[in-house]
XYZ file of C-alpha atoms in Angstrom:
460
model
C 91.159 43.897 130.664
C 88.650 42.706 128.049
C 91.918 40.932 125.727
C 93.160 39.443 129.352
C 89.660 37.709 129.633
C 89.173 36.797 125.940
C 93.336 35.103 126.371
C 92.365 33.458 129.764
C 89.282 31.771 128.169
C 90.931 30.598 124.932
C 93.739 28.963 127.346
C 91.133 27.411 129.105
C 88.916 26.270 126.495
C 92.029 24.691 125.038
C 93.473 23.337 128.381
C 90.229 21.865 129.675
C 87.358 21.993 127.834
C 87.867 20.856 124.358
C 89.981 17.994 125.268
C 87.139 17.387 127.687
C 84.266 17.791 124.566
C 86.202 15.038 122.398
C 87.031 12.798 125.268
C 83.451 12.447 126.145
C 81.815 12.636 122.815
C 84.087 10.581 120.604
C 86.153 8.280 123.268
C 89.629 9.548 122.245
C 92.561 8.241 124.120
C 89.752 7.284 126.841
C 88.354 3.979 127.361
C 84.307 4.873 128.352
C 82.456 1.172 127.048
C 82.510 -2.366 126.180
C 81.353 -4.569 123.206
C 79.178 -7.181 123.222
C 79.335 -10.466 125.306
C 77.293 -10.899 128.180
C 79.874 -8.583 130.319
C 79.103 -5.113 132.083
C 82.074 -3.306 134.473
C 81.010 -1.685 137.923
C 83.357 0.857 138.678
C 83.488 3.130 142.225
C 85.103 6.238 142.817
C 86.192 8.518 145.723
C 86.587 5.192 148.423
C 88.216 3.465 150.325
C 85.515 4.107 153.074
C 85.900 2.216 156.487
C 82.008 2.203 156.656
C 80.636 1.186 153.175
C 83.792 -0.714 151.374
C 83.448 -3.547 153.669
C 80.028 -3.999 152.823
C 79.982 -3.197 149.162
C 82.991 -6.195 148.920
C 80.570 -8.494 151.128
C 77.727 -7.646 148.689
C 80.247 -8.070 145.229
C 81.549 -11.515 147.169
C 78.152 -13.032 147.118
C 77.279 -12.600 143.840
C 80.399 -13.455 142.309
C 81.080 -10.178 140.767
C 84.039 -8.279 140.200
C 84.747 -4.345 140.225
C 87.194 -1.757 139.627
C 88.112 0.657 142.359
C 89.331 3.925 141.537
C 90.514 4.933 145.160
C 91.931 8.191 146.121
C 95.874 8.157 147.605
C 94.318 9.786 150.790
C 91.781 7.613 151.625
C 93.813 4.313 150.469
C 96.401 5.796 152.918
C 94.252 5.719 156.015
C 92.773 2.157 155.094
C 95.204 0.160 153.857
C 93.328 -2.896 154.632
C 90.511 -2.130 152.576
C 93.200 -1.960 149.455
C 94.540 -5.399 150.401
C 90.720 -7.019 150.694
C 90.191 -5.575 147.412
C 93.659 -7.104 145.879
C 93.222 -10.435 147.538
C 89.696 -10.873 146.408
C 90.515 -10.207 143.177
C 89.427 -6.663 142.027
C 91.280 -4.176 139.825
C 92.772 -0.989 141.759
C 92.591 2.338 139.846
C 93.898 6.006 140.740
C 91.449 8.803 141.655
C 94.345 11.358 141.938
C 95.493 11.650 146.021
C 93.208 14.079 146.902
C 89.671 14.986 144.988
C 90.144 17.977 143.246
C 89.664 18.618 139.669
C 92.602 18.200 137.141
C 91.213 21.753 135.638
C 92.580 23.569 138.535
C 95.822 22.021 138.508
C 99.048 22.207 136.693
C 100.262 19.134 134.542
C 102.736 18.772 137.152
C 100.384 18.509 140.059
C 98.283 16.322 138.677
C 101.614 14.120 137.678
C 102.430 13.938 141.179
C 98.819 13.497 142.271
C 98.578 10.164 140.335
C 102.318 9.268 141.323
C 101.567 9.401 144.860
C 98.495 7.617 144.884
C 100.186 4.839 142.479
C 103.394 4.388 145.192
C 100.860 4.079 147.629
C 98.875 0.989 145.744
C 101.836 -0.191 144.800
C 103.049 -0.119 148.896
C 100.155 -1.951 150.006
C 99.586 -4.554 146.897
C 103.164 -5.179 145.319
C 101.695 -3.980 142.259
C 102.054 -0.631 140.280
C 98.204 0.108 138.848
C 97.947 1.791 135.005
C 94.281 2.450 135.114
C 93.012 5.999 135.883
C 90.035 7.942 136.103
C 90.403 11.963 136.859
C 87.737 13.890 139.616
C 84.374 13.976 137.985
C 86.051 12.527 134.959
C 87.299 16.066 133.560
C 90.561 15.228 131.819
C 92.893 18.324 130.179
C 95.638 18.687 127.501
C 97.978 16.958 128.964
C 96.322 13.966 130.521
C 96.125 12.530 126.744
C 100.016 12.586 127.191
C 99.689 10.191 129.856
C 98.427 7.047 127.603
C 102.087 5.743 128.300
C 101.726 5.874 132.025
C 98.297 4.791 132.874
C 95.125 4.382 131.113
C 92.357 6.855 131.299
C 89.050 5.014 131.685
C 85.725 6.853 131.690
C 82.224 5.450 131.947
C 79.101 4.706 129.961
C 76.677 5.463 132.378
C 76.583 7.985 136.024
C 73.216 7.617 137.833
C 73.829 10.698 140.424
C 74.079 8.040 143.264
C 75.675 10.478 145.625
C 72.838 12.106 146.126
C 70.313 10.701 148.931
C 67.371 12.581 147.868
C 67.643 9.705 144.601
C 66.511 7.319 147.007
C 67.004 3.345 146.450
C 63.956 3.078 143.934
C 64.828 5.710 141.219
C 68.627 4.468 141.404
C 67.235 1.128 140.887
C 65.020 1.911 138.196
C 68.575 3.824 136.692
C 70.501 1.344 137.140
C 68.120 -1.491 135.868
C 67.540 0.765 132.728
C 71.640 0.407 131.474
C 72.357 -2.553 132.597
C 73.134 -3.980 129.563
C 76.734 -5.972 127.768
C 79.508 -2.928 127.673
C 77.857 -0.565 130.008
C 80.557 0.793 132.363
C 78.588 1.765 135.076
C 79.651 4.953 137.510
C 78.782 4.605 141.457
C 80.066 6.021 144.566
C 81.209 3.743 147.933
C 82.137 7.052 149.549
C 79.735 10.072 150.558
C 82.895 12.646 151.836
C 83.770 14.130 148.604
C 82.565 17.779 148.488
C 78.943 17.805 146.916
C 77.825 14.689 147.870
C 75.672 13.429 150.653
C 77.331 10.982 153.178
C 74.684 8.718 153.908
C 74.186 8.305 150.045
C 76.310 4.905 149.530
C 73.925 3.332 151.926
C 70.865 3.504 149.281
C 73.816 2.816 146.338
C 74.083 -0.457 148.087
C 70.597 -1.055 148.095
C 70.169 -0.378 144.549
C 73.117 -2.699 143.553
C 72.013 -5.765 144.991
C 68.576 -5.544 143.252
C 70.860 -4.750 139.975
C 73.332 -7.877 140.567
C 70.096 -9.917 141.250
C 68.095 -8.883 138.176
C 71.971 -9.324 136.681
C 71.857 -12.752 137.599
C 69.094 -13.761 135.999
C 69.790 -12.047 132.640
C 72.866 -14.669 132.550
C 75.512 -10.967 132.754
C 78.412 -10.758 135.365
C 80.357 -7.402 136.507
C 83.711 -7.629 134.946
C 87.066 -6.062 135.796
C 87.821 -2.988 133.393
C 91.154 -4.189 132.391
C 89.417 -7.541 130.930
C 86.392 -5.660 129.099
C 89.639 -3.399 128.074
C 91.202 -6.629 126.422
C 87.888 -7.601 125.079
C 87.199 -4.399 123.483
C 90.724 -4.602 122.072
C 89.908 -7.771 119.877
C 87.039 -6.065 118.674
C 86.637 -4.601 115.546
C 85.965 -0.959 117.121
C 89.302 -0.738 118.101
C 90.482 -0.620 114.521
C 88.150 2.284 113.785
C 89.468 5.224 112.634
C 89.829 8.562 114.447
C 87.837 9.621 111.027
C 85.370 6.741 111.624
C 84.930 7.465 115.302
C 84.073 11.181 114.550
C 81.597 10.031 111.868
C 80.212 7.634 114.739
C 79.643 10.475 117.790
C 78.301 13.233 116.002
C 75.979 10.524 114.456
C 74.528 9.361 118.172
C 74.468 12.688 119.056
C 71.937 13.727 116.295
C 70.154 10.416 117.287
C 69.623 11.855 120.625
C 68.630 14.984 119.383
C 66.319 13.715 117.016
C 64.323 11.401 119.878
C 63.819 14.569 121.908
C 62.698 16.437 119.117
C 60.103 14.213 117.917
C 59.493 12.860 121.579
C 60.075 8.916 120.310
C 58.912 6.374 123.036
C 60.284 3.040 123.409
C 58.905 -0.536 123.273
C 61.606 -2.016 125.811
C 63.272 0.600 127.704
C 65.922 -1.795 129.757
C 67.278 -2.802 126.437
C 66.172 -0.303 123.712
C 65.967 -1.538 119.910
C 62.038 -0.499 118.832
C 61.299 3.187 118.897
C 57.721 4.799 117.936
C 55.589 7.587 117.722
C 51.942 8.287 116.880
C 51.076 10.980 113.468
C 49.853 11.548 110.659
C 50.906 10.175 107.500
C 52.082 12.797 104.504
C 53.067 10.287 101.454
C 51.633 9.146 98.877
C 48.819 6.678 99.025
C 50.356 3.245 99.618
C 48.250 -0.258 99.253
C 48.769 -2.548 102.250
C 47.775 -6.143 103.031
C 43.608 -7.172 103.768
C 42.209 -4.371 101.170
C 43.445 -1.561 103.292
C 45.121 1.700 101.624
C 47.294 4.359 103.717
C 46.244 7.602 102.733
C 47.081 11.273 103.183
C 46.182 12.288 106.945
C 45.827 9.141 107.801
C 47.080 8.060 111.748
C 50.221 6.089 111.780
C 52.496 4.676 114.088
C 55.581 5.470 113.003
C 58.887 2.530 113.882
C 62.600 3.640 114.410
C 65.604 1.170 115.122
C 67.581 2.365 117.803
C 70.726 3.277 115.675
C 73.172 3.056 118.860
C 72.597 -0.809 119.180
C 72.839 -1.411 115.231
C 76.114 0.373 115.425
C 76.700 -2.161 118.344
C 75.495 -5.157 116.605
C 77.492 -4.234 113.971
C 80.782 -3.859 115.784
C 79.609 -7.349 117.295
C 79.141 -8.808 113.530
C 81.116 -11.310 111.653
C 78.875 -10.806 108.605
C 76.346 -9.318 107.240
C 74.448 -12.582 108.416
C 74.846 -12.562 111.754
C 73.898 -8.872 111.880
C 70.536 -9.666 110.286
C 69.750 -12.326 112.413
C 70.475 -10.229 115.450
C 68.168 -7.674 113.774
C 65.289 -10.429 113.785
C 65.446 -11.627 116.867
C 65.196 -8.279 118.288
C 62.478 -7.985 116.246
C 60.923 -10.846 117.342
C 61.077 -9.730 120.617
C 60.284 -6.651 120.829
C 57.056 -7.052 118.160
C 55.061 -8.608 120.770
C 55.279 -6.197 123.194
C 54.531 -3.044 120.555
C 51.298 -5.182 120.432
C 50.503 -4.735 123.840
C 51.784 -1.377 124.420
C 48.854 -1.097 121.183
C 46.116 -2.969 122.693
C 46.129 -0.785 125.619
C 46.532 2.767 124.073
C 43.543 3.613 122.926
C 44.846 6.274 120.736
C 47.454 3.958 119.448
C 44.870 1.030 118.612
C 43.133 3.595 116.419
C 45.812 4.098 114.226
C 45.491 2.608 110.431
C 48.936 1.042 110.300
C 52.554 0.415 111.670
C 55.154 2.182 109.230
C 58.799 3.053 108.902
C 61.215 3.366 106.172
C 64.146 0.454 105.431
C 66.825 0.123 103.221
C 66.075 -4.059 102.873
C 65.963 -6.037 99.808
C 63.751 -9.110 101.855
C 63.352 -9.561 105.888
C 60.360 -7.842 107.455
C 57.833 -9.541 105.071
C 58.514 -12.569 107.318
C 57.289 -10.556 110.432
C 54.188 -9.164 108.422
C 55.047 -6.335 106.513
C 54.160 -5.113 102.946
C 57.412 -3.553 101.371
C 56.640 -1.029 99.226
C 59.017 1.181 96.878
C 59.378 4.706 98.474
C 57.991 7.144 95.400
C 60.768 9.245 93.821
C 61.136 12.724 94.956
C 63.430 14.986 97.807
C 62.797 12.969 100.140
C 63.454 9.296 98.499
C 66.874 11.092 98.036
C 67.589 12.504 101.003
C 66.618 8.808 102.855
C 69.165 7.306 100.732
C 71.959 9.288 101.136
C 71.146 9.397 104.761
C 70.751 5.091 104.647
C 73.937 4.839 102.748
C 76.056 6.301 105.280
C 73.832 4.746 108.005
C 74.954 1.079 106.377
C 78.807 2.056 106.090
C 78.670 2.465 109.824
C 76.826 -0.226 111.220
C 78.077 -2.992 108.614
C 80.738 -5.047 109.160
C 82.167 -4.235 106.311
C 81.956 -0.792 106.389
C 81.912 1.838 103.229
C 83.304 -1.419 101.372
C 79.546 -2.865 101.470
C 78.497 0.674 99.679
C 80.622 -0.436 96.411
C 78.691 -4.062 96.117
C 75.436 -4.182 94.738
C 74.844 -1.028 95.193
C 71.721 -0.644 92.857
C 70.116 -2.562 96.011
C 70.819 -0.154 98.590
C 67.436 1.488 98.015
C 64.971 2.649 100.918
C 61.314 0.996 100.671
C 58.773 1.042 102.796
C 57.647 -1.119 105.363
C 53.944 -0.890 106.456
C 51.452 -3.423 108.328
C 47.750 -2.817 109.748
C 47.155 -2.008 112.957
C 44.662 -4.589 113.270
C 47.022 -7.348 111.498
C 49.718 -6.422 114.748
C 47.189 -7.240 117.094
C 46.343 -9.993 115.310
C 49.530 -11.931 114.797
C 51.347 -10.536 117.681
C 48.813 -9.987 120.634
C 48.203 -13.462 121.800
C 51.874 -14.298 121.105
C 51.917 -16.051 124.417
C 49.274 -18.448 123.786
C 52.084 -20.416 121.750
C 50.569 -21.067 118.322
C 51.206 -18.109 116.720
C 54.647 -18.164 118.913
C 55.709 -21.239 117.339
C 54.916 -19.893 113.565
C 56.811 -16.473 114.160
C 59.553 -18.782 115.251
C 59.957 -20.803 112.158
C 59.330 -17.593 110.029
C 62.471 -16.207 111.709
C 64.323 -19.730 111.287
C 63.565 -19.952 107.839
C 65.107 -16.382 107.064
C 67.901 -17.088 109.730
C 68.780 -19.681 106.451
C 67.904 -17.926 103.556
C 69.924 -14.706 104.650
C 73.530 -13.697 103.002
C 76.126 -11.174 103.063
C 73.840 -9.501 100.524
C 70.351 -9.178 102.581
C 70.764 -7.317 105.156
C 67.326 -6.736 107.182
C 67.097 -3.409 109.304
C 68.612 0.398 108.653
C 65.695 2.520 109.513
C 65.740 6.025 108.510
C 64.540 9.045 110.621
């Protein structure tokens, strides 16, 4: 009995949830997110539904945005008006399989027939066959990669639990506000019948959305089909990454996930991450720093991390090495300002000596205010440049090539700046002097940059 089990759960570890691990982690033979522009995709499963669809495509009318449906057969069967509104006003039709049930309890067969059905009945309604499916809760198995031919398996990049009522319209707001950013494929519900869900849920979904398109609009981004961010991703340099590269990539985010829970990071902008921090005590060497002051042993710092997950992204959005750093410094600029107040109004944070972090830079954050000091020898100098180098062949644009040029430059330093000098330079940043400086600062290293200087990097 015991060899039966141990069988059954290698079959199903290798049916269902490896291919499930990878698909999610890395992306393989699944689309899940976007690059750059100012483009995001809303995407809804389980519909049509003859109360909520009609308002959801009333809501997506006004505001000029378009979404992909991932219908299932059933429902699309019962409503085939809903399909045609949909078609005729210009959104993209997926498959949901013809009834909701998970593609881990199914044969390869089923689930062939499941998607067949529901595409015949699309393609009865509309006059046109759709390629673009997602499976029940998104669990794909072995032999959905097979599929690629047939249809296209599209994931998402973020799931907000909106079919759930106890959320409530705030918190799904404050969700949905929090990822709504370029290449976010966004996961929402215009149907509460599916088993586990709640069916008064899509009601405070379509609350939340209309503050989202709103706040959208006035960000300058638009909801895009998932077929175009598809073709947009396509052109994009990611697409040309390497299954080996890829790999690299995932397990890399998910030890940057695991190392902001860890060390319980906060963050200076949290609808559009790039500045991470956290308050302790400094264990280096003593380091000299601009107006006198010295950073010593025991000292309290405020320790600075890039968000590594939009480098890679800025990378991927690169042309150059250029355009990367000036990306960097305008986030910088940015976000600077705020750290500043976040400072001034901490009180254990305002009595820290000075703002520090570790950068593999040759010249950039001098501009903004920092000293750059060499990082002394030792384990750890090591260990931050190994970790840096592979950090760099990642996010550049031209990848490990970048590690064979120059390479006696690629060393971490770091960057430090008083307390009191932040709050200084960047605290009254809205009273326009000081704006106006920073400003030509940035414009003046905006020129002076090349493919050689390239600004940002942080180690953990």
């Amino acid at each position: 009995m015991e060899t039966l089990l141990l069988w059954l759960f290698y079959i199903s570890s290798f049916y269902a949830f490896i291919p499930g691990i990878i698909s999610r982690l890395f992306g393989y033979r699944v689309f899940r997110k976007g690059t750059g522009g100012q483009e995001f995709a809303l995407t809804f499963d389980d519909g049509p539904d003859p109360q909520y669809t009609p308002r959801l495509l009333d809501l997506l009318n006004k505001h000029g945005a378009k979404a992909t449906f991932f219908v299932v057969g059933s429902h699309a069967e019962k409503h085939p008006e809903l399909i045609r509104r949909m078609h005729a006003e210009g959104h993209l039709i997926g498959i949901h399989n013809y009834i909701h049930k998970s593609n881990w309890l199914m044969r390869p067969s089923t689930v062939r027939k499941q998607i067949e059905r529901t595409q015949d009945i699309i393609y009865g309604i509309t006059g046109e066959r759709s390629t673009y499916y997602r499976p029940p809760w998104g669990i794909v198995n072995l032999f959905d990669f097979s599929k690629r031919r047939q249809v296209k398996i599209v994931l998402w990049s973020a799931m907000f639990g909106d079919w759930r009522k106890k959320l409530g319209a705030e918190r799904l707001t404050e969700k949905m506000l929090a990822r709504l950013n370029p290449g976010e494929v966004m996961l929402l519900h215009d149907c509460g019948m599916t088993l586990g869900a709640d069916p008064e849920a899509p009601e405070y979904m379509l609350s939340a959305l209309e503050r989202t398109l709103e706040e959208a609009g006035i960000r300058g981004l638009r909801s895009i089909r998932v077929d175009d961010m598809i073709k947009a991703a396509e052109k994009s340099p990611l697409s040309r990454m390497s299954f080996g590269r890829r790999l690299l990539v995932g397990v890399w985010l998910i030890w940057e996930r695991c190392f902001h829970h860890m060390f319980r990071l906060r963050t200076v902008t949290p609808n559009l991450p790039f500045l991470h921090y956290r308050l302790r005590e400094y264990q280096g060497k003593t380091v000299t720093l601009d107006r006198g002051m010295a950073l010593n042993k025991g000292d309290r710092i405020i320790e600075i991390h890039v968000d590594n997950r939009q480098l890679f992204e800025f990378g991927m959005q690169s042309r150059s090495a250029a355009q990367l750093a000036i990306r960097i410094i305008r986030r910088m600029d940015r976000d600077l300002p705020v750290l500043a107040g976040i400072v001034a109004r901490d009180e254990s944070l305002a009595e820290a000596k000075a703002l520090y972090g570790v950068s593999m830079i040759n010249r950039g954050p001098e501009k903004f205010g920092f000293a750059v000091k060499d990082l002394p020898e030792g384990l750890f100098a090591r260990l931050t440049k190994f970790y840096l180098r592979i950090l760099l062949s990642v996010i550049h644009p031209a990848g490990g090539a970048r590690l064979k040029e120059r390479s006696e430059a690629l060393v971490p330093k770091i960057i430090a700046m008083p307390v009191s000098q932040l709050l200084d330079t960047y605290g009254q940043r809205c009273a326009g002097t000081k704006l106006r400086k920073h400003q030509d600062a940035a414009a003046v290293l905006e020129d002076d940059l090349t493919d050689e200087e390239l600004p940002g990097a942080h180690a953990h």
